[in-house]
């Protein structure tokens, strides 16, 4: 079956632009996570959704970052007024139940110039 | 809070040689432990996990890891590596209660040479 998909796969933004990154989780998966992976580092947690409820946003680095999952399926991570330090790979993961294995998407590589 | 330390950023090894990728963690609560693998241009894939029970866990492709609570370690081993094992390996932990918020190490790049 289809896995987690993310779009776009690559995004180049000029500093100050807004970007929106999309995640399509595996159908029926309850939990959805966003992680940020800087070059040469491991992924770092950004935010967690259980269905449409955002239960944890403690990892969002600033108020320029915003995530939503309005219908409990597709999720969008929005970054306003992008800065160079936002350059990273943004990973989305989903799991069927709260404590099940997470399945990761291929990521979106964001480059801010 | 939890943290994960992967002691080696890169591990070069010849094909058919044994390998060990080291992982140590810090946590004030009990945790579950994971190893993920990331092949070039692909997403993260779960390699193996420790939740409870036997401290030695194995993957289907010959890797194994042993949970050592006293040393707070979860080292990954394989007795004989293949070229196809070349990838980035990430150790991760999550608190055993609540949802699976993963805390990752910085990763170890395994490079298998012929």
PDB file of C-alpha atoms in Angstrom:
ATOM      1  CA  UNK A   1       0.000   0.000   0.000  1.00  0.00           C
ATOM      2  CA  UNK A   2       0.917   3.665  -0.198  1.00  0.00           C
ATOM      3  CA  UNK A   3       3.283   4.991   2.409  1.00  0.00           C
ATOM      4  CA  UNK A   4       3.627   8.477   3.823  1.00  0.00           C
ATOM      5  CA  UNK A   5       4.073  11.032   1.077  1.00  0.00           C
ATOM      6  CA  UNK A   6       5.369  14.580   1.305  1.00  0.00           C
ATOM      7  CA  UNK A   7       5.331  17.443  -1.139  1.00  0.00           C
ATOM      8  CA  UNK A   8       7.185  19.183  -2.483  1.00  0.00           C
ATOM      9  CA  UNK A   9      10.299  17.051  -2.204  1.00  0.00           C
ATOM     10  CA  UNK A  10      12.501  20.088  -2.661  1.00  0.00           C
ATOM     11  CA  UNK A  11      11.759  23.733  -1.985  1.00  0.00           C
ATOM     12  CA  UNK A  12      13.955  26.770  -2.458  1.00  0.00           C
ATOM     13  CA  UNK A  13      12.723  29.945  -0.823  1.00  0.00           C
ATOM     14  CA  UNK A  14      14.159  33.391  -0.597  1.00  0.00           C
ATOM     15  CA  UNK A  15      14.624  34.732   2.883  1.00  0.00           C
ATOM     16  CA  UNK A  16      11.395  36.308   4.069  1.00  0.00           C
ATOM     17  CA  UNK A  17       9.092  34.172   1.951  1.00  0.00           C
ATOM     18  CA  UNK A  18       6.358  31.976   3.402  1.00  0.00           C
ATOM     19  CA  UNK A  19       6.362  28.243   2.625  1.00  0.00           C
ATOM     20  CA  UNK A  20       3.874  25.414   3.096  1.00  0.00           C
ATOM     21  CA  UNK A  21       4.932  21.788   3.320  1.00  0.00           C
ATOM     22  CA  UNK A  22       2.388  19.016   2.911  1.00  0.00           C
ATOM     23  CA  UNK A  23       2.210  15.571   4.471  1.00  0.00           C
ATOM     24  CA  UNK A  24      -0.146  12.796   3.394  1.00  0.00           C
ATOM     25  CA  UNK A  25      -0.051  10.119   6.101  1.00  0.00           C
ATOM     26  CA  UNK A  26      -0.988   6.503   5.630  1.00  0.00           C
ATOM     27  CA  UNK A  27      -4.776   6.296   5.408  1.00  0.00           C
ATOM     28  CA  UNK A  28      -6.423   5.785   8.775  1.00  0.00           C
ATOM     29  CA  UNK A  29      -3.371   6.618  10.834  1.00  0.00           C
ATOM     30  CA  UNK A  30      -4.292   8.421  14.025  1.00  0.00           C
ATOM     31  CA  UNK A  31      -0.954   9.913  14.982  1.00  0.00           C
ATOM     32  CA  UNK A  32       1.107  12.334  12.905  1.00  0.00           C
ATOM     33  CA  UNK A  33       4.498  13.808  13.736  1.00  0.00           C
ATOM     34  CA  UNK A  34       6.700  16.490  12.186  1.00  0.00           C
ATOM     35  CA  UNK A  35      10.465  16.453  12.649  1.00  0.00           C
ATOM     36  CA  UNK A  36      13.213  18.805  11.469  1.00  0.00           C
ATOM     37  CA  UNK A  37      16.553  17.356  10.368  1.00  0.00           C
ATOM     38  CA  UNK A  38      19.389  19.824   9.953  1.00  0.00           C
ATOM     39  CA  UNK A  39      22.390  18.843   7.855  1.00  0.00           C
ATOM     40  CA  UNK A  40      24.525  16.277   9.661  1.00  0.00           C
ATOM     41  CA  UNK A  41      22.113  15.977  12.570  1.00  0.00           C
ATOM     42  CA  UNK A  42      19.435  13.604  13.699  1.00  0.00           C
ATOM     43  CA  UNK A  43      15.763  14.513  13.346  1.00  0.00           C
ATOM     44  CA  UNK A  44      14.321  16.769  16.036  1.00  0.00           C
ATOM     45  CA  UNK A  45      10.695  16.689  17.106  1.00  0.00           C
ATOM     46  CA  UNK A  46       8.552  19.645  16.093  1.00  0.00           C
ATOM     47  CA  UNK A  47       4.916  18.789  16.761  1.00  0.00           C
ATOM     48  CA  UNK A  48       2.406  15.952  17.254  1.00  0.00           C
ATOM     49  CA  UNK A  49      -1.216  15.476  16.185  1.00  0.00           C
ATOM     50  CA  UNK A  50      -3.680  12.876  17.363  1.00  0.00           C
ATOM     51  CA  UNK A  51      -6.372  12.990  14.710  1.00  0.00           C
ATOM     52  CA  UNK A  52      -7.070  16.722  14.254  1.00  0.00           C
ATOM     53  CA  UNK A  53      -5.903  17.753  17.711  1.00  0.00           C
ATOM     54  CA  UNK A  54      -2.435  19.215  18.058  1.00  0.00           C
ATOM     55  CA  UNK A  55      -1.403  17.760  21.400  1.00  0.00           C
ATOM     56  CA  UNK A  56       2.224  18.843  21.493  1.00  0.00           C
ATOM     57  CA  UNK A  57       3.887  21.749  19.729  1.00  0.00           C
ATOM     58  CA  UNK A  58       6.767  22.115  22.137  1.00  0.00           C
ATOM     59  CA  UNK A  59       9.384  21.571  19.436  1.00  0.00           C
ATOM     60  CA  UNK A  60       8.314  24.376  17.108  1.00  0.00           C
ATOM     61  CA  UNK A  61      11.341  26.712  17.138  1.00  0.00           C
ATOM     62  CA  UNK A  62       9.473  29.988  16.873  1.00  0.00           C
ATOM     63  CA  UNK A  63       6.050  31.511  16.308  1.00  0.00           C
ATOM     64  CA  UNK A  64       6.889  31.612  12.600  1.00  0.00           C
ATOM     65  CA  UNK A  65       6.200  27.885  12.499  1.00  0.00           C
ATOM     66  CA  UNK A  66       2.609  26.692  12.359  1.00  0.00           C
ATOM     67  CA  UNK A  67       1.125  23.247  11.710  1.00  0.00           C
ATOM     68  CA  UNK A  68      -2.410  22.073  11.126  1.00  0.00           C
ATOM     69  CA  UNK A  69      -4.335  18.897  10.431  1.00  0.00           C
ATOM     70  CA  UNK A  70      -7.908  20.154  10.114  1.00  0.00           C
ATOM     71  CA  UNK A  71      -9.640  16.919   9.114  1.00  0.00           C
ATOM     72  CA  UNK A  72      -7.370  14.479  10.878  1.00  0.00           C
ATOM     73  CA  UNK A  73      -5.630  13.282   7.734  1.00  0.00           C
ATOM     74  CA  UNK A  74      -3.445  15.597   5.597  1.00  0.00           C
ATOM     75  CA  UNK A  75      -1.194  17.949   7.528  1.00  0.00           C
ATOM     76  CA  UNK A  76       0.520  21.163   6.514  1.00  0.00           C
ATOM     77  CA  UNK A  77       3.566  22.725   8.124  1.00  0.00           C
ATOM     78  CA  UNK A  78       3.790  26.430   7.387  1.00  0.00           C
ATOM     79  CA  UNK A  79       6.831  28.580   7.937  1.00  0.00           C
ATOM     80  CA  UNK A  80       6.389  32.326   7.730  1.00  0.00           C
ATOM     81  CA  UNK A  81       9.137  34.802   6.886  1.00  0.00           C
ATOM     82  CA  UNK A  82      11.696  32.070   6.308  1.00  0.00           C
ATOM     83  CA  UNK A  83      15.225  32.519   7.629  1.00  0.00           C
ATOM     84  CA  UNK A  84      18.448  30.794   6.590  1.00  0.00           C
ATOM     85  CA  UNK A  85      18.470  28.762   9.791  1.00  0.00           C
ATOM     86  CA  UNK A  86      15.188  27.165   8.661  1.00  0.00           C
ATOM     87  CA  UNK A  87      17.089  25.290   5.937  1.00  0.00           C
ATOM     88  CA  UNK A  88      16.675  21.597   6.753  1.00  0.00           C
ATOM     89  CA  UNK A  89      14.849  18.453   5.776  1.00  0.00           C
ATOM     90  CA  UNK A  90      11.342  18.343   7.220  1.00  0.00           C
ATOM     91  CA  UNK A  91      10.135  14.829   7.949  1.00  0.00           C
ATOM     92  CA  UNK A  92       6.596  13.677   8.519  1.00  0.00           C
ATOM     93  CA  UNK A  93       5.717  10.384  10.207  1.00  0.00           C
ATOM     94  CA  UNK A  94       2.435   8.653  11.009  1.00  0.00           C
ATOM     95  CA  UNK A  95       1.367   5.705  13.109  1.00  0.00           C
ATOM     96  CA  UNK A  96      -1.868   3.732  13.218  1.00  0.00           C
ATOM     97  CA  UNK A  97      -2.339   4.050  16.966  1.00  0.00           C
ATOM     98  CA  UNK A  98      -0.835   6.280  19.603  1.00  0.00           C
ATOM     99  CA  UNK A  99       2.002   3.933  20.529  1.00  0.00           C
ATOM    100  CA  UNK A 100       2.569   2.065  17.280  1.00  0.00           C
ATOM    101  CA  UNK A 101       5.582   2.171  14.978  1.00  0.00           C
ATOM    102  CA  UNK A 102       6.072   5.445  13.121  1.00  0.00           C
ATOM    103  CA  UNK A 103       6.336   5.335   9.335  1.00  0.00           C
ATOM    104  CA  UNK A 104       8.354   8.161   7.842  1.00  0.00           C
ATOM    105  CA  UNK A 105       7.910  10.018   4.588  1.00  0.00           C
ATOM    106  CA  UNK A 106      10.854  10.888   2.304  1.00  0.00           C
ATOM    107  CA  UNK A 107      11.016  14.433   3.625  1.00  0.00           C
ATOM    108  CA  UNK A 108      10.978  17.904   2.104  1.00  0.00           C
ATOM    109  CA  UNK A 109      14.374  19.545   1.710  1.00  0.00           C
ATOM    110  CA  UNK A 110      13.958  23.284   2.314  1.00  0.00           C
ATOM    111  CA  UNK A 111      16.746  25.617   1.273  1.00  0.00           C
ATOM    112  CA  UNK A 112      16.447  29.275   2.219  1.00  0.00           C
ATOM    113  CA  UNK A 113      18.677  31.590   0.208  1.00  0.00           C
TER     114      UNK A 113
ATOM    115  CA  UNK B   1      14.104  14.905  29.497  1.00  0.00           C
ATOM    116  CA  UNK B   2      15.856  12.357  27.356  1.00  0.00           C
ATOM    117  CA  UNK B   3      19.000  12.551  25.228  1.00  0.00           C
ATOM    118  CA  UNK B   4      20.844  10.182  22.920  1.00  0.00           C
ATOM    119  CA  UNK B   5      24.561  10.085  22.156  1.00  0.00           C
ATOM    120  CA  UNK B   6      25.960   8.235  19.177  1.00  0.00           C
ATOM    121  CA  UNK B   7      29.653   8.131  19.826  1.00  0.00           C
ATOM    122  CA  UNK B   8      30.852   7.688  16.251  1.00  0.00           C
ATOM    123  CA  UNK B   9      29.813   9.997  13.447  1.00  0.00           C
ATOM    124  CA  UNK B  10      31.382   7.737  10.813  1.00  0.00           C
ATOM    125  CA  UNK B  11      32.337   4.073  10.806  1.00  0.00           C
ATOM    126  CA  UNK B  12      34.285   2.732   7.805  1.00  0.00           C
ATOM    127  CA  UNK B  13      34.473  -1.041   7.538  1.00  0.00           C
ATOM    128  CA  UNK B  14      35.361  -3.651   4.940  1.00  0.00           C
ATOM    129  CA  UNK B  15      32.766  -5.988   3.528  1.00  0.00           C
ATOM    130  CA  UNK B  16      32.199  -9.159   5.584  1.00  0.00           C
ATOM    131  CA  UNK B  17      33.820  -7.611   8.666  1.00  0.00           C
ATOM    132  CA  UNK B  18      31.891  -7.229  11.944  1.00  0.00           C
ATOM    133  CA  UNK B  19      30.636  -3.826  13.020  1.00  0.00           C
ATOM    134  CA  UNK B  20      29.332  -2.161  16.174  1.00  0.00           C
ATOM    135  CA  UNK B  21      27.559   1.209  16.206  1.00  0.00           C
ATOM    136  CA  UNK B  22      27.433   2.662  19.679  1.00  0.00           C
ATOM    137  CA  UNK B  23      24.464   4.360  21.315  1.00  0.00           C
ATOM    138  CA  UNK B  24      24.098   5.675  24.851  1.00  0.00           C
ATOM    139  CA  UNK B  25      21.058   7.405  26.262  1.00  0.00           C
ATOM    140  CA  UNK B  26      20.102   9.479  29.262  1.00  0.00           C
ATOM    141  CA  UNK B  27      16.646   9.471  30.828  1.00  0.00           C
ATOM    142  CA  UNK B  28      15.033   9.897  34.236  1.00  0.00           C
ATOM    143  CA  UNK B  29      12.137   7.630  33.223  1.00  0.00           C
ATOM    144  CA  UNK B  30      11.932   4.243  31.559  1.00  0.00           C
ATOM    145  CA  UNK B  31      12.242   4.343  27.782  1.00  0.00           C
ATOM    146  CA  UNK B  32      11.719   2.365  24.635  1.00  0.00           C
ATOM    147  CA  UNK B  33      14.712   2.178  22.282  1.00  0.00           C
ATOM    148  CA  UNK B  34      14.941   2.103  18.507  1.00  0.00           C
ATOM    149  CA  UNK B  35      17.406   1.932  15.666  1.00  0.00           C
ATOM    150  CA  UNK B  36      16.396   3.528  12.374  1.00  0.00           C
ATOM    151  CA  UNK B  37      18.246   3.303   9.061  1.00  0.00           C
ATOM    152  CA  UNK B  38      18.266   5.897   6.305  1.00  0.00           C
ATOM    153  CA  UNK B  39      19.483   4.802   2.891  1.00  0.00           C
ATOM    154  CA  UNK B  40      20.551   7.509   0.425  1.00  0.00           C
ATOM    155  CA  UNK B  41      17.583   9.512  -0.855  1.00  0.00           C
ATOM    156  CA  UNK B  42      15.119   7.449   1.155  1.00  0.00           C
ATOM    157  CA  UNK B  43      13.077   7.999   4.296  1.00  0.00           C
ATOM    158  CA  UNK B  44      13.839   6.610   7.740  1.00  0.00           C
ATOM    159  CA  UNK B  45      13.024   2.928   8.224  1.00  0.00           C
ATOM    160  CA  UNK B  46      12.690   1.134  11.532  1.00  0.00           C
ATOM    161  CA  UNK B  47      15.455  -1.458  11.876  1.00  0.00           C
ATOM    162  CA  UNK B  48      14.684  -2.846  15.320  1.00  0.00           C
ATOM    163  CA  UNK B  49      13.203  -1.866  18.658  1.00  0.00           C
ATOM    164  CA  UNK B  50      13.314  -2.730  22.334  1.00  0.00           C
ATOM    165  CA  UNK B  51      10.091  -2.336  24.282  1.00  0.00           C
ATOM    166  CA  UNK B  52      10.348  -4.958  27.017  1.00  0.00           C
ATOM    167  CA  UNK B  53      11.298  -8.579  27.580  1.00  0.00           C
ATOM    168  CA  UNK B  54      14.502 -10.023  26.162  1.00  0.00           C
ATOM    169  CA  UNK B  55      17.243  -7.430  26.125  1.00  0.00           C
ATOM    170  CA  UNK B  56      18.613  -8.792  22.836  1.00  0.00           C
ATOM    171  CA  UNK B  57      16.571  -7.827  19.781  1.00  0.00           C
ATOM    172  CA  UNK B  58      17.207  -8.790  16.176  1.00  0.00           C
ATOM    173  CA  UNK B  59      16.279  -7.492  12.747  1.00  0.00           C
ATOM    174  CA  UNK B  60      15.437  -9.542   9.689  1.00  0.00           C
ATOM    175  CA  UNK B  61      18.658  -8.548   7.903  1.00  0.00           C
ATOM    176  CA  UNK B  62      21.135  -9.763  10.517  1.00  0.00           C
ATOM    177  CA  UNK B  63      21.504  -6.750  12.809  1.00  0.00           C
ATOM    178  CA  UNK B  64      21.055  -7.100  16.547  1.00  0.00           C
ATOM    179  CA  UNK B  65      21.076  -4.719  19.494  1.00  0.00           C
ATOM    180  CA  UNK B  66      21.296  -5.316  23.204  1.00  0.00           C
ATOM    181  CA  UNK B  67      19.647  -3.130  25.825  1.00  0.00           C
ATOM    182  CA  UNK B  68      21.963  -2.633  28.792  1.00  0.00           C
ATOM    183  CA  UNK B  69      20.124  -0.737  31.504  1.00  0.00           C
ATOM    184  CA  UNK B  70      23.084  -0.392  33.865  1.00  0.00           C
ATOM    185  CA  UNK B  71      25.234   1.153  31.130  1.00  0.00           C
ATOM    186  CA  UNK B  72      22.296   2.965  29.507  1.00  0.00           C
ATOM    187  CA  UNK B  73      23.385   1.630  26.142  1.00  0.00           C
ATOM    188  CA  UNK B  74      21.751   0.102  23.075  1.00  0.00           C
ATOM    189  CA  UNK B  75      24.624  -0.735  20.737  1.00  0.00           C
ATOM    190  CA  UNK B  76      23.906  -2.089  17.262  1.00  0.00           C
ATOM    191  CA  UNK B  77      25.959  -4.983  15.912  1.00  0.00           C
ATOM    192  CA  UNK B  78      26.267  -7.117  12.813  1.00  0.00           C
ATOM    193  CA  UNK B  79      28.743  -9.998  12.525  1.00  0.00           C
ATOM    194  CA  UNK B  80      29.318  -9.598   8.767  1.00  0.00           C
ATOM    195  CA  UNK B  81      28.350  -6.484   6.807  1.00  0.00           C
ATOM    196  CA  UNK B  82      27.470  -6.141   3.132  1.00  0.00           C
ATOM    197  CA  UNK B  83      27.980  -3.278   0.722  1.00  0.00           C
ATOM    198  CA  UNK B  84      24.220  -2.759   0.820  1.00  0.00           C
ATOM    199  CA  UNK B  85      24.392  -1.921   4.553  1.00  0.00           C
ATOM    200  CA  UNK B  86      25.991   1.417   3.682  1.00  0.00           C
ATOM    201  CA  UNK B  87      23.615   3.982   5.170  1.00  0.00           C
ATOM    202  CA  UNK B  88      23.042   6.409   8.035  1.00  0.00           C
ATOM    203  CA  UNK B  89      21.940   4.773  11.282  1.00  0.00           C
ATOM    204  CA  UNK B  90      20.038   6.635  13.975  1.00  0.00           C
ATOM    205  CA  UNK B  91      19.449   5.556  17.554  1.00  0.00           C
ATOM    206  CA  UNK B  92      16.291   6.927  19.180  1.00  0.00           C
ATOM    207  CA  UNK B  93      14.405   6.755  22.463  1.00  0.00           C
ATOM    208  CA  UNK B  94      10.916   7.581  23.628  1.00  0.00           C
ATOM    209  CA  UNK B  95       9.454   7.622  27.137  1.00  0.00           C
ATOM    210  CA  UNK B  96       7.567   4.401  27.782  1.00  0.00           C
ATOM    211  CA  UNK B  97       4.415   6.292  28.748  1.00  0.00           C
ATOM    212  CA  UNK B  98       2.392   8.597  26.506  1.00  0.00           C
ATOM    213  CA  UNK B  99       2.819   8.885  22.762  1.00  0.00           C
ATOM    214  CA  UNK B 100       5.890   7.974  20.720  1.00  0.00           C
ATOM    215  CA  UNK B 101       7.732  11.284  20.580  1.00  0.00           C
ATOM    216  CA  UNK B 102      11.145  10.155  19.326  1.00  0.00           C
ATOM    217  CA  UNK B 103      14.423  11.691  20.495  1.00  0.00           C
ATOM    218  CA  UNK B 104      17.187  10.903  18.029  1.00  0.00           C
ATOM    219  CA  UNK B 105      20.951  10.792  18.188  1.00  0.00           C
ATOM    220  CA  UNK B 106      23.045  12.632  15.606  1.00  0.00           C
ATOM    221  CA  UNK B 107      23.500   9.497  13.512  1.00  0.00           C
ATOM    222  CA  UNK B 108      26.370   7.242  12.469  1.00  0.00           C
ATOM    223  CA  UNK B 109      27.370   6.948   8.855  1.00  0.00           C
ATOM    224  CA  UNK B 110      28.293   3.331   8.102  1.00  0.00           C
ATOM    225  CA  UNK B 111      30.452   3.039   4.985  1.00  0.00           C
ATOM    226  CA  UNK B 112      31.119  -0.510   3.818  1.00  0.00           C
ATOM    227  CA  UNK B 113      34.038  -0.868   1.424  1.00  0.00           C
ATOM    228  CA  UNK B 114      34.794  -3.828  -0.874  1.00  0.00           C
TER     229      UNK B 114
END
